[in-house]
mmCIF file with all atom_site columns, C-alpha atoms in Angstrom:
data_model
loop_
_atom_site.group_PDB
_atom_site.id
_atom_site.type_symbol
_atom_site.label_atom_id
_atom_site.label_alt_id
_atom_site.label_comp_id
_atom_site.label_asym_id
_atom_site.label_entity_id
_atom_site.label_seq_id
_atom_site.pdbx_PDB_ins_code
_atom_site.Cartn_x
_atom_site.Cartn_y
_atom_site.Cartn_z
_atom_site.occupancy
_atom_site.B_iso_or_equiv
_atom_site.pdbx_formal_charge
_atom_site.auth_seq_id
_atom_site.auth_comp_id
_atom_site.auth_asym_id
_atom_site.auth_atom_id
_atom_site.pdbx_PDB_model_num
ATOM 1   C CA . UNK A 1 1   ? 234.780 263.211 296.052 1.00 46.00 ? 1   UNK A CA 1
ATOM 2   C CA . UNK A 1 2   ? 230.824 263.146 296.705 1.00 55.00 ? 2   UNK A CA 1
ATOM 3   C CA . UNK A 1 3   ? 228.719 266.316 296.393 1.00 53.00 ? 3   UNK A CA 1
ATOM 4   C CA . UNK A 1 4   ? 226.988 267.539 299.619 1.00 55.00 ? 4   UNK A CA 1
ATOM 5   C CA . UNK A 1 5   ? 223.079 267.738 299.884 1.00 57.00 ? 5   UNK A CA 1
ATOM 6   C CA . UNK A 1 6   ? 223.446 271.223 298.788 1.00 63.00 ? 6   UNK A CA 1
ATOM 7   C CA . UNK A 1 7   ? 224.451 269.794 295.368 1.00 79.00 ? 7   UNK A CA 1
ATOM 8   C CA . UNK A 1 8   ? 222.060 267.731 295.034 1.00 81.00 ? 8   UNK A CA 1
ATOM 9   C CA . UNK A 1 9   ? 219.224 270.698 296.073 1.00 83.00 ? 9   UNK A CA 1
ATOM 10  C CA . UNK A 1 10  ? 220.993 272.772 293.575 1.00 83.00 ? 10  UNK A CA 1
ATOM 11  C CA . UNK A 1 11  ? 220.782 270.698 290.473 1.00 80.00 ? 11  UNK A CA 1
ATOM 12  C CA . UNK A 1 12  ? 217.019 270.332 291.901 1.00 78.00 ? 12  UNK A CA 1
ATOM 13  C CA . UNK A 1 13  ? 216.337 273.672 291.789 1.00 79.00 ? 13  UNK A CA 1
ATOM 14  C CA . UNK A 1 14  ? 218.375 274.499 288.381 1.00 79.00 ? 14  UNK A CA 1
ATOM 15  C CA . UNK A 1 15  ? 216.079 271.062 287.025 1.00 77.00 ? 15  UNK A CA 1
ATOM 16  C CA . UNK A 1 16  ? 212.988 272.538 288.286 1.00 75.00 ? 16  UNK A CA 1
ATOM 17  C CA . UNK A 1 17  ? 213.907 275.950 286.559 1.00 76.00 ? 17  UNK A CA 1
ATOM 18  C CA . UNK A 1 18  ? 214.513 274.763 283.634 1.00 77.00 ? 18  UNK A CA 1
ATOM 19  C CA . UNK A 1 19  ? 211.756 272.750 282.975 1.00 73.00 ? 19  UNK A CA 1
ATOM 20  C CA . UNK A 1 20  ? 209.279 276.146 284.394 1.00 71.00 ? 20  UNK A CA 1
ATOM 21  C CA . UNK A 1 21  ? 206.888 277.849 282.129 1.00 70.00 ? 21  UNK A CA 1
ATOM 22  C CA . UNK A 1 22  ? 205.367 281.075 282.696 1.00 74.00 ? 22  UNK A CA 1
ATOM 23  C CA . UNK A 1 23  ? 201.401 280.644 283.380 1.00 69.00 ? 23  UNK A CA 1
ATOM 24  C CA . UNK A 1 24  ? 200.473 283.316 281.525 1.00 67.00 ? 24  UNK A CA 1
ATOM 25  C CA . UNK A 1 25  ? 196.900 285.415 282.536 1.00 68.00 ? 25  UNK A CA 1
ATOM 26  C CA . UNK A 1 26  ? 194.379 283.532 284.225 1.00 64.00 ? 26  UNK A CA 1
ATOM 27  C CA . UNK A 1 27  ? 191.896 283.606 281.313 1.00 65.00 ? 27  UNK A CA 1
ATOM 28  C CA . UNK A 1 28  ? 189.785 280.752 282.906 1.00 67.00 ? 28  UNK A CA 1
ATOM 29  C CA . UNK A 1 29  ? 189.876 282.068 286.882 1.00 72.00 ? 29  UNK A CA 1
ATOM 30  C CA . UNK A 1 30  ? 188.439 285.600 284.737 1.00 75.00 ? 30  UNK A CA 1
ATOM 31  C CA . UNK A 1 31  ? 185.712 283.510 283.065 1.00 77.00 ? 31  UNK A CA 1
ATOM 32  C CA . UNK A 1 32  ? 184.539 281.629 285.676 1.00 76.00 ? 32  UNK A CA 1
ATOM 33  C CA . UNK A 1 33  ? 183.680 284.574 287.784 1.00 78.00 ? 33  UNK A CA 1
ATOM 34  C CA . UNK A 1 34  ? 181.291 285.808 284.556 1.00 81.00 ? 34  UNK A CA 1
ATOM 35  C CA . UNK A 1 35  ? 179.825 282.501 284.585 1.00 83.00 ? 35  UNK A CA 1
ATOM 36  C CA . UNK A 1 36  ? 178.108 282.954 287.723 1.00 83.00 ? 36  UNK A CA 1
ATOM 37  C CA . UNK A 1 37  ? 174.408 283.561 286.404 1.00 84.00 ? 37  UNK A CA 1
ATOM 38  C CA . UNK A 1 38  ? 174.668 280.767 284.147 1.00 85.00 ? 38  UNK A CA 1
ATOM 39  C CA . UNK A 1 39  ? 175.533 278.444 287.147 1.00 86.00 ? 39  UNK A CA 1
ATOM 40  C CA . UNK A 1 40  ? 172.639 279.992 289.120 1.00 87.00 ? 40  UNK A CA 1
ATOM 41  C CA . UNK A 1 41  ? 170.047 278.643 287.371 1.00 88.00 ? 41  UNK A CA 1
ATOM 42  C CA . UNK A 1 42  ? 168.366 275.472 288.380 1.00 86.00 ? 42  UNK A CA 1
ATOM 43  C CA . UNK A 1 43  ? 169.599 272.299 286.551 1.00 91.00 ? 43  UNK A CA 1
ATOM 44  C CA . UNK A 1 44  ? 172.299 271.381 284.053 1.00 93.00 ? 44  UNK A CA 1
ATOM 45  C CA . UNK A 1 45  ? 170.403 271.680 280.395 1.00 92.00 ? 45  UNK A CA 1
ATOM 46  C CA . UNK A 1 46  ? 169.946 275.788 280.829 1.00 93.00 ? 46  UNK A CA 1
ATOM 47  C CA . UNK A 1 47  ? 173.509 276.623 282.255 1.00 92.00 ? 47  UNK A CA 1
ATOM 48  C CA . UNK A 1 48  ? 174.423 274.207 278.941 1.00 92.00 ? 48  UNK A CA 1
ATOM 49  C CA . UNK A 1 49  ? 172.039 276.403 277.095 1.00 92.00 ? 49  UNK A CA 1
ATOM 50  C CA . UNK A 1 50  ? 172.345 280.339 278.838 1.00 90.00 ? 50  UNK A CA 1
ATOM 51  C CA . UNK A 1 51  ? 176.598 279.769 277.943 1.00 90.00 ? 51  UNK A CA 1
ATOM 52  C CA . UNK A 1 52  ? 175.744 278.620 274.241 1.00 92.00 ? 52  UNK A CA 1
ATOM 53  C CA . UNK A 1 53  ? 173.364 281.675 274.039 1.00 91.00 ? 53  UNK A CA 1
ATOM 54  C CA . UNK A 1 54  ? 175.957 284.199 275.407 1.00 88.00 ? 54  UNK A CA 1
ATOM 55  C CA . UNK A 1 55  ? 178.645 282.686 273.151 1.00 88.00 ? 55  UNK A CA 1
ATOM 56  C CA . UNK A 1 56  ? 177.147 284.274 269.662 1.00 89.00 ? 56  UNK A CA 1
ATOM 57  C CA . UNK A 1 57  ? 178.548 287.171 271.484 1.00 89.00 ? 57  UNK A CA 1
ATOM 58  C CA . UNK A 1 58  ? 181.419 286.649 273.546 1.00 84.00 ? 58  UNK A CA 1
ATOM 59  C CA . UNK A 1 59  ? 184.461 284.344 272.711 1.00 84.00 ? 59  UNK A CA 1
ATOM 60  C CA . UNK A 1 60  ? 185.303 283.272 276.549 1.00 82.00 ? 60  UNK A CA 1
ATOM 61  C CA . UNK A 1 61  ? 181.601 282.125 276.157 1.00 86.00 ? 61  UNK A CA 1
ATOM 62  C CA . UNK A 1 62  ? 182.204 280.263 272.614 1.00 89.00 ? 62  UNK A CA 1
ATOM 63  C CA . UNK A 1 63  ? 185.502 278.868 273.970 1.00 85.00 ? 63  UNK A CA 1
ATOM 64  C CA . UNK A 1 64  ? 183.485 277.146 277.044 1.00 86.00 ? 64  UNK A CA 1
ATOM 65  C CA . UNK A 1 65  ? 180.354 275.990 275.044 1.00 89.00 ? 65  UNK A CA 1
ATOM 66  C CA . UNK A 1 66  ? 182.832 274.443 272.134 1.00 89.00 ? 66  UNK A CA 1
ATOM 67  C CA . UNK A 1 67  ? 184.405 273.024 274.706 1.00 86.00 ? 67  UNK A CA 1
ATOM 68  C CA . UNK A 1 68  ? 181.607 271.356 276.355 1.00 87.00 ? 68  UNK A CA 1
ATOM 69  C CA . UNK A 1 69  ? 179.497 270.334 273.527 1.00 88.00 ? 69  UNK A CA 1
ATOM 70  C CA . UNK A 1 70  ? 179.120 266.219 272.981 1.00 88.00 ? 70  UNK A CA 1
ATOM 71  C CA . UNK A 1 71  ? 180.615 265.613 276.134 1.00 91.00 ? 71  UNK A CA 1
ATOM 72  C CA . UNK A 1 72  ? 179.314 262.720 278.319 1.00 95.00 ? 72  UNK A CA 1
ATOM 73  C CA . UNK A 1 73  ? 175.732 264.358 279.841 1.00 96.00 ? 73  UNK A CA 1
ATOM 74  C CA . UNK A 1 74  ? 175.974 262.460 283.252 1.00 96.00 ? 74  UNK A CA 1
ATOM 75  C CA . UNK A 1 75  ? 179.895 263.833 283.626 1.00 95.00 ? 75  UNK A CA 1
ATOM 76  C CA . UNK A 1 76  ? 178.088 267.716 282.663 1.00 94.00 ? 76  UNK A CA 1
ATOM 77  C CA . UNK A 1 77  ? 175.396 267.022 285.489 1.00 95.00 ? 77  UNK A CA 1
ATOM 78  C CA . UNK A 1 78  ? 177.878 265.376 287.910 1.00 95.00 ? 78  UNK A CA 1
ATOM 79  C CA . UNK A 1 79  ? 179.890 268.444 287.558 1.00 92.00 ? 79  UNK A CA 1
ATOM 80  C CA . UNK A 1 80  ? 176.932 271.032 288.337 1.00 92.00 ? 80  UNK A CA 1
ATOM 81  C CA . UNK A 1 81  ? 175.828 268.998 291.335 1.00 93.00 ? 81  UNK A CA 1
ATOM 82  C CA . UNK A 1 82  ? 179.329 268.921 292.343 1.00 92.00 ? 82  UNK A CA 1
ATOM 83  C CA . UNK A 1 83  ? 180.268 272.370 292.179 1.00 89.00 ? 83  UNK A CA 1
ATOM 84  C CA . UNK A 1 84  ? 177.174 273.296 293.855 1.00 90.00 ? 84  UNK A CA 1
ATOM 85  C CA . UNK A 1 85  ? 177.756 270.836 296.907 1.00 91.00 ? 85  UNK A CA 1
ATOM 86  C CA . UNK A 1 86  ? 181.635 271.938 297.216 1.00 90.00 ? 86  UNK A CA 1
ATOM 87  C CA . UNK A 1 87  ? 179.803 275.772 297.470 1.00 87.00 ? 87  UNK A CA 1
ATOM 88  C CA . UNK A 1 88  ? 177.704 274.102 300.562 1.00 89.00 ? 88  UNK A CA 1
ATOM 89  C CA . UNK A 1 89  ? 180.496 272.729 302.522 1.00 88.00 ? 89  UNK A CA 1
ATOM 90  C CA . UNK A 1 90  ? 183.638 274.598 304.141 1.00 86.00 ? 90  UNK A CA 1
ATOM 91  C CA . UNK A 1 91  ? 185.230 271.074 305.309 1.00 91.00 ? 91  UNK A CA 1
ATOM 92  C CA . UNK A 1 92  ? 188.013 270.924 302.405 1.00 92.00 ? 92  UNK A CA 1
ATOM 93  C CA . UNK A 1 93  ? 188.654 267.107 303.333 1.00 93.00 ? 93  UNK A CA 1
ATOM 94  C CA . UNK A 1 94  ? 184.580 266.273 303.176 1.00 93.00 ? 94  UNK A CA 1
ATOM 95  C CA . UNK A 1 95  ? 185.045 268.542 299.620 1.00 93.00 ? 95  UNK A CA 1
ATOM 96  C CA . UNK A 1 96  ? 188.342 266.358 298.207 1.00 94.00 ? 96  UNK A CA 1
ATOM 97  C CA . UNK A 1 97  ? 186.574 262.894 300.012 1.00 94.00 ? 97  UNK A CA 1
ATOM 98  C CA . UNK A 1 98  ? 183.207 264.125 297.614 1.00 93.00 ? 98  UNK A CA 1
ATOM 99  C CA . UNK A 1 99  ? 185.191 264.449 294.698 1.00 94.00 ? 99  UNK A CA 1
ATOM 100 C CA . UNK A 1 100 ? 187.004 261.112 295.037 1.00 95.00 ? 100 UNK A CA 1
ATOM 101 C CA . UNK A 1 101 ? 183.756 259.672 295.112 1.00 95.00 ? 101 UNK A CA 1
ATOM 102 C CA . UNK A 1 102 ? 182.184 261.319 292.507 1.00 95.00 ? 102 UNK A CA 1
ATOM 103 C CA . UNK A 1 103 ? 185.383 260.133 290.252 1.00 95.00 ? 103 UNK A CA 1
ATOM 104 C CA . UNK A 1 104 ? 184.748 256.984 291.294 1.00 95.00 ? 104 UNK A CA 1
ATOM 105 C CA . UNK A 1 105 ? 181.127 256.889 290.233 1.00 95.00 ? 105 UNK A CA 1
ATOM 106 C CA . UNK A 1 106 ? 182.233 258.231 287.100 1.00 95.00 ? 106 UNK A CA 1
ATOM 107 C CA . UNK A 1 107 ? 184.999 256.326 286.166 1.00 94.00 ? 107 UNK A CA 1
ATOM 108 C CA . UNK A 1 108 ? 182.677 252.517 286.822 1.00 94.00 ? 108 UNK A CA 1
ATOM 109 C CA . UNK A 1 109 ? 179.989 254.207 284.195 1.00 94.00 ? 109 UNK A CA 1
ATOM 110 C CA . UNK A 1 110 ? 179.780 252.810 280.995 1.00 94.00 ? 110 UNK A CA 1
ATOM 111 C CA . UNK A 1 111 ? 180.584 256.097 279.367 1.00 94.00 ? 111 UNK A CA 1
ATOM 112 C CA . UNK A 1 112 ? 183.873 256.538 281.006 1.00 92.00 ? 112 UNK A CA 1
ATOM 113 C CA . UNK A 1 113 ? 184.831 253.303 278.729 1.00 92.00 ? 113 UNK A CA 1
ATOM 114 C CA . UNK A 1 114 ? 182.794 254.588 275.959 1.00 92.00 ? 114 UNK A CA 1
ATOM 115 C CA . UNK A 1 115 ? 184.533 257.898 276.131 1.00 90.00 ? 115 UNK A CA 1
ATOM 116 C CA . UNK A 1 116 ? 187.764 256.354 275.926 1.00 89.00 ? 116 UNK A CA 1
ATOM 117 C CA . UNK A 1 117 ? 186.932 254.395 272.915 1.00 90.00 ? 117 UNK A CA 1
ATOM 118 C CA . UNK A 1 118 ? 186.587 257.641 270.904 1.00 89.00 ? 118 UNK A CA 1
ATOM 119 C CA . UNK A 1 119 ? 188.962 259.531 271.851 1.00 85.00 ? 119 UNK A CA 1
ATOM 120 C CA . UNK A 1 120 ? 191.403 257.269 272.312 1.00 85.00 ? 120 UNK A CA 1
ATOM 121 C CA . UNK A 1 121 ? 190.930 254.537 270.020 1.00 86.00 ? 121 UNK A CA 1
ATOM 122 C CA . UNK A 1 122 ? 188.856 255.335 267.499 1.00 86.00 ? 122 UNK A CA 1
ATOM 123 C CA . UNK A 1 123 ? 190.312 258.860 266.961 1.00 82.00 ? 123 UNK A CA 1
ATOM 124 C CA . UNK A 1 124 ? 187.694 261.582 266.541 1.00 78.00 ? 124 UNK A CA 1
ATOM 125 C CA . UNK A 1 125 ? 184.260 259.288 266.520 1.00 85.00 ? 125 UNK A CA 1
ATOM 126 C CA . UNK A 1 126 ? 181.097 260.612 268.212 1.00 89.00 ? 126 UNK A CA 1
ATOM 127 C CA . UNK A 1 127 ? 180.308 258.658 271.375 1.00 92.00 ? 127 UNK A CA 1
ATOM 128 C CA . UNK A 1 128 ? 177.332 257.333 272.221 1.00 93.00 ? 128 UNK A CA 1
ATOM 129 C CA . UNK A 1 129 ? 176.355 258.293 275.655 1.00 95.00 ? 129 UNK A CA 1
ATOM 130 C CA . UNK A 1 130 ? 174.270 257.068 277.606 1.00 95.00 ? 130 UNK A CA 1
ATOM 131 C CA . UNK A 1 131 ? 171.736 258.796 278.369 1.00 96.00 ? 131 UNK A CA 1
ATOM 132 C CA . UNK A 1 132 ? 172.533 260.477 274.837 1.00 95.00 ? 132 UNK A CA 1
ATOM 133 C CA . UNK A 1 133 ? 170.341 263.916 276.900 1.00 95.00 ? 133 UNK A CA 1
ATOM 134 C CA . UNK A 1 134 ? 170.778 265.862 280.043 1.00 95.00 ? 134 UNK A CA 1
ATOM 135 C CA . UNK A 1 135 ? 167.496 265.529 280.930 1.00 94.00 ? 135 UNK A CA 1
ATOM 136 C CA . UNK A 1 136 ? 167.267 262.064 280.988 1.00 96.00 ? 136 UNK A CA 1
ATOM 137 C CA . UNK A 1 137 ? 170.503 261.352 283.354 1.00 96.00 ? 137 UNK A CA 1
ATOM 138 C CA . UNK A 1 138 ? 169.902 260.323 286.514 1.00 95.00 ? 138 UNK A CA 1
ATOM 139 C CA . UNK A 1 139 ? 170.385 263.639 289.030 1.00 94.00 ? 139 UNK A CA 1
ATOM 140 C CA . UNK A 1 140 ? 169.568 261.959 291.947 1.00 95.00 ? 140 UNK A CA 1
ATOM 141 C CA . UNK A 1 141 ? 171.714 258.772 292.074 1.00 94.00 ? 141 UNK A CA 1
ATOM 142 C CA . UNK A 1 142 ? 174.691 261.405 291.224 1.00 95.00 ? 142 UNK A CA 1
ATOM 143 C CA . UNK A 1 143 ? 173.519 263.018 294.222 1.00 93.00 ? 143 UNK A CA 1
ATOM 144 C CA . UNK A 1 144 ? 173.631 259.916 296.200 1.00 94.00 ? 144 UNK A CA 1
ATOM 145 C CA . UNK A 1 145 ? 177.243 259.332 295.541 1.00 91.00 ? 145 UNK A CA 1
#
C-alpha cells in the first residue's frame, strides 16, 4: 500500500537529522562584537589597518586580517559602507533590497570576473584589482548604489 503524509514527514525529518551538524561556539558572533572600535573609525583603509595592528596580539584579530588581506578593495569598502547603512535603517526589507543592490553592483565590476579568474581558474594567482588601493576606490558611487 502507499505511505501516509506522515511517512513522508518522517523520512523528512530522519533526512534532515541525519545530514545535521552541530554549529559549534559562535567564534565569529564573539569577534564581531570586539571589532566595534575598529569599525568606528572613519573610512575603510584604518579599520583594514587598526585589525592588522591588533592581530600581532590576538588570534581572532590575525584570523580576520589573514582573511581579508588581497581581497578585492572596492568589495572591502562596499562592505564598510554597507554595514554602516544597514546600522542606519530599521526597515529589514529596505536593508535586504540594499544588499541586493549592492551585490548587483558588485557582481557587473570587473573584479568580480577578475576574482573568479584566480581563484577559480588559475588556482592560487594574485588578482589584479582594480583599483589595486582602498583609497583610490570610488566611495561615493558605492554609496550611490
Amino acid at each position: 500500500g502507499r505511505g501516509g503524509a506522515g511517512d513522508i514527514e518522517t523520512a523528512l525529518v530522519g533526512l534532515m537529522q541525519s545530514a545535521a551538524i552541530e554549529p559549534g561556539e559562535p567564534v565569529f558572533c564573539a569577534l564581531a562584537d570586539r571589532l566595534a572600535e575598529e569599525m568606528a573609525v572613519p573610512d575603510t583603509d584604518a579599520i583594514v589597518a587598526g585589525i592588522a595592528e591588533r592581530a600581532a596580539d590576538d588570534s581572532g584579530f590575525k584570523a580576520v586580517s589573514d582573511a581579508i588581506a588581497g581581497r578585492c578593495p572596492t568589495t572591502l569598502v562596499a562592505n564598510v559602507e554597507n554595514y554602516r547603512s544597514a546600522l542606519r535603517n530599521a526597515d529589514i526589507a529596505a536593508i535586504l533590497a540594499a544588499d541586493t543592490r549592492l551585490a548587483w553592483y558588485l557582481a557587473w565590476r570587473p573584479d568580480f570576473a577578475e576574482g573568479v579568474r584566480a581563484v577559480l581558474i588559475d588556482r592560487g594567482s594574485v588578482p589584479a584589482w582594480s583599483p589595486a588601493r582602498i583609497a583610490d576606490v570610488d566611495v561615493a558611487a558605492i554609496r550611490a548604489v
